[in-house]
């Protein structure tokens, strides 16, 4: 979830969004592990298979052969976990968890039943299917209309025409979608599309269409949408927009149909109704659970969205955990004065203790703020949505109110500015580190800033699929020197004070499936197994190991949301959030392609099955 101007509805947000309401980046609050079972037994008694949805309050889950990956250094792999109500109470072999259960039962009997042995309850034991593994729960809006699947401009127009045919719009209905990326199109030169392109198909000519670029930092409008926007602006477009740009025809000076960053706020796309927001959020929750997400870091939450999450939680309709970051761009002056931290407990399903700020745009739309001109566009250095002085002031204001401060930064100028702001907010580096400030994306950094982020204790929250999405044009944009400090995940991890690198999906900017991020982190290949550097991956020295990637998607994500004591690993005393996967993605001997074939068998939150079965 990231920045957006349309209050009252949850449309896509720019990168840095983790995630939420159905579309967040999820900074990867993947915090849990999976359970399931084909059979249950106690001692010599064999019981018939049962549905996971009928799991009792207490049970053991086993994956013999050390196939439960706990992300707990004391016991990184185990055969079984013991779940009592909503928490993991023991891990180890079946004998060890059985012993822990017996001791627990004996204590209960001594305390409440006067040592009556018949009060002792048997322990149900469930086995995951052969080949499956259990891992802690993972973190993570894709629109119904998926433009990211288009490989050409013609494909985009085909998708739109098919959508309009199957879903005839009303006279005032705007058509919204996201995911287009002109750098991937085979029938263009990589430059931005225009309103005229949308008008080239008769069925689209008269419709107001607004299409968000894949990074949600550029909006592509149809002629009708342009006309409505001009009317909304009292008949004329502004010549300049602080923090944004209206792309214009170099000959006529007229808008081409592309609005970048802050200029997108000018477009009068109708707000969503409360019903639409609720329906969208509920569908998103279902999608998230189906891919193993148990927690979401929503990296730009409006007050309306936050209240929706709380309403769903009160109605027991929010099975996942939402760590919300207040969207600074969508807060009125009064909101900024009145808003309060909401953090009832680290295990609560709705929390908001951080704010999200935005410094620049994205690389694909030439909006990432760079210290030197773009290599492929020498007249451009990107867009600073928050100039350095304004950024320093805002960081200080929120910091001194006690809020966590998380800042979107893509380009090297933006990242430098954010680190400068955090360095200046306090002379005590230990205090800064304890507050866990975050840079969302940390995508292009000076080599010295890679190290500085770790020294300051600033968390660099990254999304591995950004590397594999951008790798086909990133070096052309940045040149051979700057690329050395870009998408440098292994370097960032090694530079971190505490060895923490939170990994997220950044949906809807990228796909919601966290395993796509896991694959990108360890392989640095696209889903076809290719990269500009061949089958060994793009800059393979920056690949993460499978263990590092899993930790980034679970325990590190929990650390980034101040919940590592209760979430993020399958450790005694922590919440029983887990996922069962149908194959072993942690086996280093298996080809990377196996990761992409992996299916979620079950997602468990607080010890209860929230998705799937066996």
PDB file of N, CA and C in Angstrom, residues 264-323:
ATOM      1  N   UNK A 264      -0.613  13.050 -10.695  1.00  0.00           N
ATOM      2  CA  UNK A 264      -1.720  12.101 -10.694  1.00  0.00           C
ATOM      3  C   UNK A 264      -2.848  12.569  -9.779  1.00  0.00           C
ATOM      4  N   UNK A 265      -2.503  13.375  -8.790  1.00  0.00           N
ATOM      5  CA  UNK A 265      -3.517  13.868  -7.852  1.00  0.00           C
ATOM      6  C   UNK A 265      -4.537  14.785  -8.507  1.00  0.00           C
ATOM      7  N   UNK A 266      -4.227  15.290  -9.696  1.00  0.00           N
ATOM      8  CA  UNK A 266      -5.120  16.205 -10.405  1.00  0.00           C
ATOM      9  C   UNK A 266      -6.286  15.486 -11.061  1.00  0.00           C
ATOM     10  N   UNK A 267      -6.153  14.179 -11.245  1.00  0.00           N
ATOM     11  CA  UNK A 267      -7.141  13.424 -12.010  1.00  0.00           C
ATOM     12  C   UNK A 267      -8.328  13.066 -11.116  1.00  0.00           C
ATOM     13  N   UNK A 268      -9.556  13.433 -11.491  1.00  0.00           N
ATOM     14  CA  UNK A 268     -10.732  13.263 -10.610  1.00  0.00           C
ATOM     15  C   UNK A 268     -11.366  11.883 -10.689  1.00  0.00           C
ATOM     16  N   UNK A 269     -10.568  10.838 -10.442  1.00  0.00           N
ATOM     17  CA  UNK A 269     -11.137   9.491 -10.426  1.00  0.00           C
ATOM     18  C   UNK A 269     -12.096   9.394  -9.240  1.00  0.00           C
ATOM     19  N   UNK A 270     -13.318   8.918  -9.443  1.00  0.00           N
ATOM     20  CA  UNK A 270     -14.303   8.892  -8.343  1.00  0.00           C
ATOM     21  C   UNK A 270     -13.833   8.045  -7.165  1.00  0.00           C
ATOM     22  N   UNK A 271     -14.216   8.477  -5.959  1.00  0.00           N
ATOM     23  CA  UNK A 271     -13.902   7.716  -4.764  1.00  0.00           C
ATOM     24  C   UNK A 271     -14.708   6.430  -4.721  1.00  0.00           C
ATOM     25  N   UNK A 272     -14.156   5.447  -4.039  1.00  0.00           N
ATOM     26  CA  UNK A 272     -14.902   4.219  -3.839  1.00  0.00           C
ATOM     27  C   UNK A 272     -15.898   4.402  -2.694  1.00  0.00           C
ATOM     28  N   UNK A 273     -17.029   3.718  -2.807  1.00  0.00           N
ATOM     29  CA  UNK A 273     -18.004   3.723  -1.729  1.00  0.00           C
ATOM     30  C   UNK A 273     -17.505   2.828  -0.599  1.00  0.00           C
ATOM     31  N   UNK A 274     -18.137   2.964   0.569  1.00  0.00           N
ATOM     32  CA  UNK A 274     -17.783   2.118   1.710  1.00  0.00           C
ATOM     33  C   UNK A 274     -17.996   0.647   1.368  1.00  0.00           C
ATOM     34  N   UNK A 275     -19.062   0.356   0.615  1.00  0.00           N
ATOM     35  CA  UNK A 275     -19.334  -1.037   0.224  1.00  0.00           C
ATOM     36  C   UNK A 275     -18.231  -1.561  -0.678  1.00  0.00           C
ATOM     37  N   UNK A 276     -17.791  -0.738  -1.651  1.00  0.00           N
ATOM     38  CA  UNK A 276     -16.723  -1.174  -2.544  1.00  0.00           C
ATOM     39  C   UNK A 276     -15.431  -1.438  -1.778  1.00  0.00           C
ATOM     40  N   UNK A 277     -15.125  -0.574  -0.824  1.00  0.00           N
ATOM     41  CA  UNK A 277     -13.913  -0.762  -0.038  1.00  0.00           C
ATOM     42  C   UNK A 277     -13.973  -2.063   0.764  1.00  0.00           C
ATOM     43  N   UNK A 278     -15.110  -2.317   1.386  1.00  0.00           N
ATOM     44  CA  UNK A 278     -15.247  -3.525   2.203  1.00  0.00           C
ATOM     45  C   UNK A 278     -15.159  -4.774   1.328  1.00  0.00           C
ATOM     46  N   UNK A 279     -15.858  -4.750   0.202  1.00  0.00           N
ATOM     47  CA  UNK A 279     -15.833  -5.895  -0.706  1.00  0.00           C
ATOM     48  C   UNK A 279     -14.419  -6.149  -1.213  1.00  0.00           C
ATOM     49  N   UNK A 280     -13.720  -5.096  -1.564  1.00  0.00           N
ATOM     50  CA  UNK A 280     -12.362  -5.224  -2.075  1.00  0.00           C
ATOM     51  C   UNK A 280     -11.435  -5.794  -1.008  1.00  0.00           C
ATOM     52  N   UNK A 281     -11.559  -5.268   0.218  1.00  0.00           N
ATOM     53  CA  UNK A 281     -10.704  -5.732   1.306  1.00  0.00           C
ATOM     54  C   UNK A 281     -10.950  -7.201   1.608  1.00  0.00           C
ATOM     55  N   UNK A 282     -12.214  -7.629   1.619  1.00  0.00           N
ATOM     56  CA  UNK A 282     -12.519  -9.022   1.920  1.00  0.00           C
ATOM     57  C   UNK A 282     -11.962  -9.958   0.848  1.00  0.00           C
ATOM     58  N   UNK A 283     -12.065  -9.542  -0.419  1.00  0.00           N
ATOM     59  CA  UNK A 283     -11.493 -10.364  -1.490  1.00  0.00           C
ATOM     60  C   UNK A 283      -9.976 -10.412  -1.394  1.00  0.00           C
ATOM     61  N   UNK A 284      -9.374  -9.314  -0.998  1.00  0.00           N
ATOM     62  CA  UNK A 284      -7.927  -9.267  -0.855  1.00  0.00           C
ATOM     63  C   UNK A 284      -7.442 -10.180   0.252  1.00  0.00           C
ATOM     64  N   UNK A 285      -8.172 -10.187   1.360  1.00  0.00           N
ATOM     65  CA  UNK A 285      -7.815 -11.060   2.471  1.00  0.00           C
ATOM     66  C   UNK A 285      -7.832 -12.515   2.020  1.00  0.00           C
ATOM     67  N   UNK A 286      -8.853 -12.899   1.283  1.00  0.00           N
ATOM     68  CA  UNK A 286      -8.928 -14.274   0.780  1.00  0.00           C
ATOM     69  C   UNK A 286      -7.747 -14.580  -0.136  1.00  0.00           C
ATOM     70  N   UNK A 287      -7.414 -13.647  -1.018  1.00  0.00           N
ATOM     71  CA  UNK A 287      -6.277 -13.845  -1.917  1.00  0.00           C
ATOM     72  C   UNK A 287      -4.979 -13.984  -1.134  1.00  0.00           C
ATOM     73  N   UNK A 288      -4.826 -13.155  -0.104  1.00  0.00           N
ATOM     74  CA  UNK A 288      -3.604 -13.189   0.694  1.00  0.00           C
ATOM     75  C   UNK A 288      -3.445 -14.529   1.403  1.00  0.00           C
ATOM     76  N   UNK A 289      -4.508 -15.014   2.024  1.00  0.00           N
ATOM     77  CA  UNK A 289      -4.432 -16.291   2.714  1.00  0.00           C
ATOM     78  C   UNK A 289      -4.122 -17.430   1.758  1.00  0.00           C
ATOM     79  N   UNK A 290      -4.627 -17.349   0.540  1.00  0.00           N
ATOM     80  CA  UNK A 290      -4.422 -18.436  -0.428  1.00  0.00           C
ATOM     81  C   UNK A 290      -2.970 -18.580  -0.854  1.00  0.00           C
ATOM     82  N   UNK A 291      -2.167 -17.540  -0.661  1.00  0.00           N
ATOM     83  CA  UNK A 291      -0.744 -17.621  -1.018  1.00  0.00           C
ATOM     84  C   UNK A 291       0.147 -17.642   0.224  1.00  0.00           C
ATOM     85  N   UNK A 292      -0.443 -17.887   1.391  1.00  0.00           N
ATOM     86  CA  UNK A 292       0.351 -18.078   2.591  1.00  0.00           C
ATOM     87  C   UNK A 292       0.667 -16.830   3.379  1.00  0.00           C
ATOM     88  N   UNK A 293       0.016 -15.723   3.081  1.00  0.00           N
ATOM     89  CA  UNK A 293       0.260 -14.497   3.834  1.00  0.00           C
ATOM     90  C   UNK A 293      -0.556 -14.514   5.122  1.00  0.00           C
ATOM     91  N   UNK A 294       0.123 -14.346   6.230  1.00  0.00           N
ATOM     92  CA  UNK A 294      -0.568 -14.266   7.512  1.00  0.00           C
ATOM     93  C   UNK A 294      -0.519 -12.861   8.082  1.00  0.00           C
ATOM     94  N   UNK A 295       0.369 -12.016   7.566  1.00  0.00           N
ATOM     95  CA  UNK A 295       0.485 -10.629   8.018  1.00  0.00           C
ATOM     96  C   UNK A 295       0.800  -9.745   6.820  1.00  0.00           C
ATOM     97  N   UNK A 296       0.324  -8.504   6.904  1.00  0.00           N
ATOM     98  CA  UNK A 296       0.569  -7.538   5.837  1.00  0.00           C
ATOM     99  C   UNK A 296       1.048  -6.234   6.444  1.00  0.00           C
ATOM    100  N   UNK A 297       2.105  -5.683   5.889  1.00  0.00           N
ATOM    101  CA  UNK A 297       2.514  -4.324   6.229  1.00  0.00           C
ATOM    102  C   UNK A 297       1.894  -3.420   5.173  1.00  0.00           C
ATOM    103  N   UNK A 298       0.896  -2.658   5.570  1.00  0.00           N
ATOM    104  CA  UNK A 298       0.220  -1.758   4.638  1.00  0.00           C
ATOM    105  C   UNK A 298       0.938  -0.426   4.677  1.00  0.00           C
ATOM    106  N   UNK A 299       1.710  -0.165   3.633  1.00  0.00           N
ATOM    107  CA  UNK A 299       2.651   0.951   3.669  1.00  0.00           C
ATOM    108  C   UNK A 299       2.066   2.257   3.185  1.00  0.00           C
ATOM    109  N   UNK A 300       0.826   2.506   3.402  1.00  0.00           N
ATOM    110  CA  UNK A 300       0.210   3.807   3.115  1.00  0.00           C
ATOM    111  C   UNK A 300      -1.278   3.686   3.342  1.00  0.00           C
ATOM    112  N   UNK A 301      -1.694   3.769   4.574  1.00  0.00           N
ATOM    113  CA  UNK A 301      -3.079   3.553   4.961  1.00  0.00           C
ATOM    114  C   UNK A 301      -3.782   4.875   5.207  1.00  0.00           C
ATOM    115  N   UNK A 302      -4.904   5.082   4.532  1.00  0.00           N
ATOM    116  CA  UNK A 302      -5.721   6.263   4.820  1.00  0.00           C
ATOM    117  C   UNK A 302      -6.506   6.006   6.100  1.00  0.00           C
ATOM    118  N   UNK A 303      -7.042   7.062   6.676  1.00  0.00           N
ATOM    119  CA  UNK A 303      -7.834   6.893   7.888  1.00  0.00           C
ATOM    120  C   UNK A 303      -9.081   6.065   7.623  1.00  0.00           C
ATOM    121  N   UNK A 304      -9.676   6.230   6.416  1.00  0.00           N
ATOM    122  CA  UNK A 304     -10.856   5.435   6.069  1.00  0.00           C
ATOM    123  C   UNK A 304     -10.502   3.947   6.000  1.00  0.00           C
ATOM    124  N   UNK A 305      -9.363   3.632   5.433  1.00  0.00           N
ATOM    125  CA  UNK A 305      -8.941   2.237   5.341  1.00  0.00           C
ATOM    126  C   UNK A 305      -8.635   1.661   6.716  1.00  0.00           C
ATOM    127  N   UNK A 306      -7.987   2.467   7.555  1.00  0.00           N
ATOM    128  CA  UNK A 306      -7.668   2.009   8.901  1.00  0.00           C
ATOM    129  C   UNK A 306      -8.943   1.685   9.680  1.00  0.00           C
ATOM    130  N   UNK A 307      -9.949   2.564   9.583  1.00  0.00           N
ATOM    131  CA  UNK A 307     -11.212   2.300  10.275  1.00  0.00           C
ATOM    132  C   UNK A 307     -11.905   1.074   9.706  1.00  0.00           C
ATOM    133  N   UNK A 308     -11.753   0.839   8.394  1.00  0.00           N
ATOM    134  CA  UNK A 308     -12.316  -0.366   7.792  1.00  0.00           C
ATOM    135  C   UNK A 308     -11.663  -1.616   8.385  1.00  0.00           C
ATOM    136  N   UNK A 309     -10.333  -1.609   8.517  1.00  0.00           N
ATOM    137  CA  UNK A 309      -9.643  -2.749   9.115  1.00  0.00           C
ATOM    138  C   UNK A 309     -10.130  -2.996  10.539  1.00  0.00           C
ATOM    139  N   UNK A 310     -10.299  -1.917  11.299  1.00  0.00           N
ATOM    140  CA  UNK A 310     -10.755  -2.076  12.673  1.00  0.00           C
ATOM    141  C   UNK A 310     -12.185  -2.623  12.720  1.00  0.00           C
ATOM    142  N   UNK A 311     -13.026  -2.152  11.788  1.00  0.00           N
ATOM    143  CA  UNK A 311     -14.405  -2.647  11.718  1.00  0.00           C
ATOM    144  C   UNK A 311     -14.422  -4.132  11.387  1.00  0.00           C
ATOM    145  N   UNK A 312     -13.600  -4.546  10.415  1.00  0.00           N
ATOM    146  CA  UNK A 312     -13.525  -5.960  10.060  1.00  0.00           C
ATOM    147  C   UNK A 312     -13.019  -6.795  11.230  1.00  0.00           C
ATOM    148  N   UNK A 313     -12.049  -6.282  11.940  1.00  0.00           N
ATOM    149  CA  UNK A 313     -11.517  -6.997  13.099  1.00  0.00           C
ATOM    150  C   UNK A 313     -12.593  -7.139  14.172  1.00  0.00           C
ATOM    151  N   UNK A 314     -13.341  -6.073  14.430  1.00  0.00           N
ATOM    152  CA  UNK A 314     -14.422  -6.128  15.422  1.00  0.00           C
ATOM    153  C   UNK A 314     -15.487  -7.150  15.021  1.00  0.00           C
ATOM    154  N   UNK A 315     -15.674  -7.318  13.702  1.00  0.00           N
ATOM    155  CA  UNK A 315     -16.658  -8.270  13.187  1.00  0.00           C
ATOM    156  C   UNK A 315     -16.094  -9.680  13.034  1.00  0.00           C
ATOM    157  N   UNK A 316     -14.855  -9.878  13.498  1.00  0.00           N
ATOM    158  CA  UNK A 316     -14.158 -11.170  13.343  1.00  0.00           C
ATOM    159  C   UNK A 316     -14.052 -11.580  11.878  1.00  0.00           C
ATOM    160  N   UNK A 317     -13.836 -10.582  11.014  1.00  0.00           N
ATOM    161  CA  UNK A 317     -13.704 -10.831   9.582  1.00  0.00           C
ATOM    162  C   UNK A 317     -12.317 -10.452   9.067  1.00  0.00           C
ATOM    163  N   UNK A 318     -11.343 -10.402   9.961  1.00  0.00           N
ATOM    164  CA  UNK A 318      -9.982 -10.065   9.554  1.00  0.00           C
ATOM    165  C   UNK A 318      -9.028 -11.124  10.104  1.00  0.00           C
ATOM    166  N   UNK A 319      -8.918 -12.256   9.414  1.00  0.00           N
ATOM    167  CA  UNK A 319      -8.082 -13.347   9.926  1.00  0.00           C
ATOM    168  C   UNK A 319      -6.584 -13.073   9.817  1.00  0.00           C
ATOM    169  N   UNK A 320      -6.167 -12.131   8.987  1.00  0.00           N
ATOM    170  CA  UNK A 320      -4.750 -11.813   8.885  1.00  0.00           C
ATOM    171  C   UNK A 320      -4.416 -10.610   9.755  1.00  0.00           C
ATOM    172  N   UNK A 321      -3.134 -10.376   9.967  1.00  0.00           N
ATOM    173  CA  UNK A 321      -2.673  -9.237  10.758  1.00  0.00           C
ATOM    174  C   UNK A 321      -2.274  -8.097   9.830  1.00  0.00           C
ATOM    175  N   UNK A 322      -2.681  -6.884  10.160  1.00  0.00           N
ATOM    176  CA  UNK A 322      -2.366  -5.704   9.352  1.00  0.00           C
ATOM    177  C   UNK A 322      -1.553  -4.725  10.195  1.00  0.00           C
ATOM    178  N   UNK A 323      -0.323  -4.511   9.784  1.00  0.00           N
ATOM    179  CA  UNK A 323       0.520  -3.482  10.394  1.00  0.00           C
ATOM    180  C   UNK A 323       0.439  -2.270   9.477  1.00  0.00           C
TER     181      UNK A 323
END
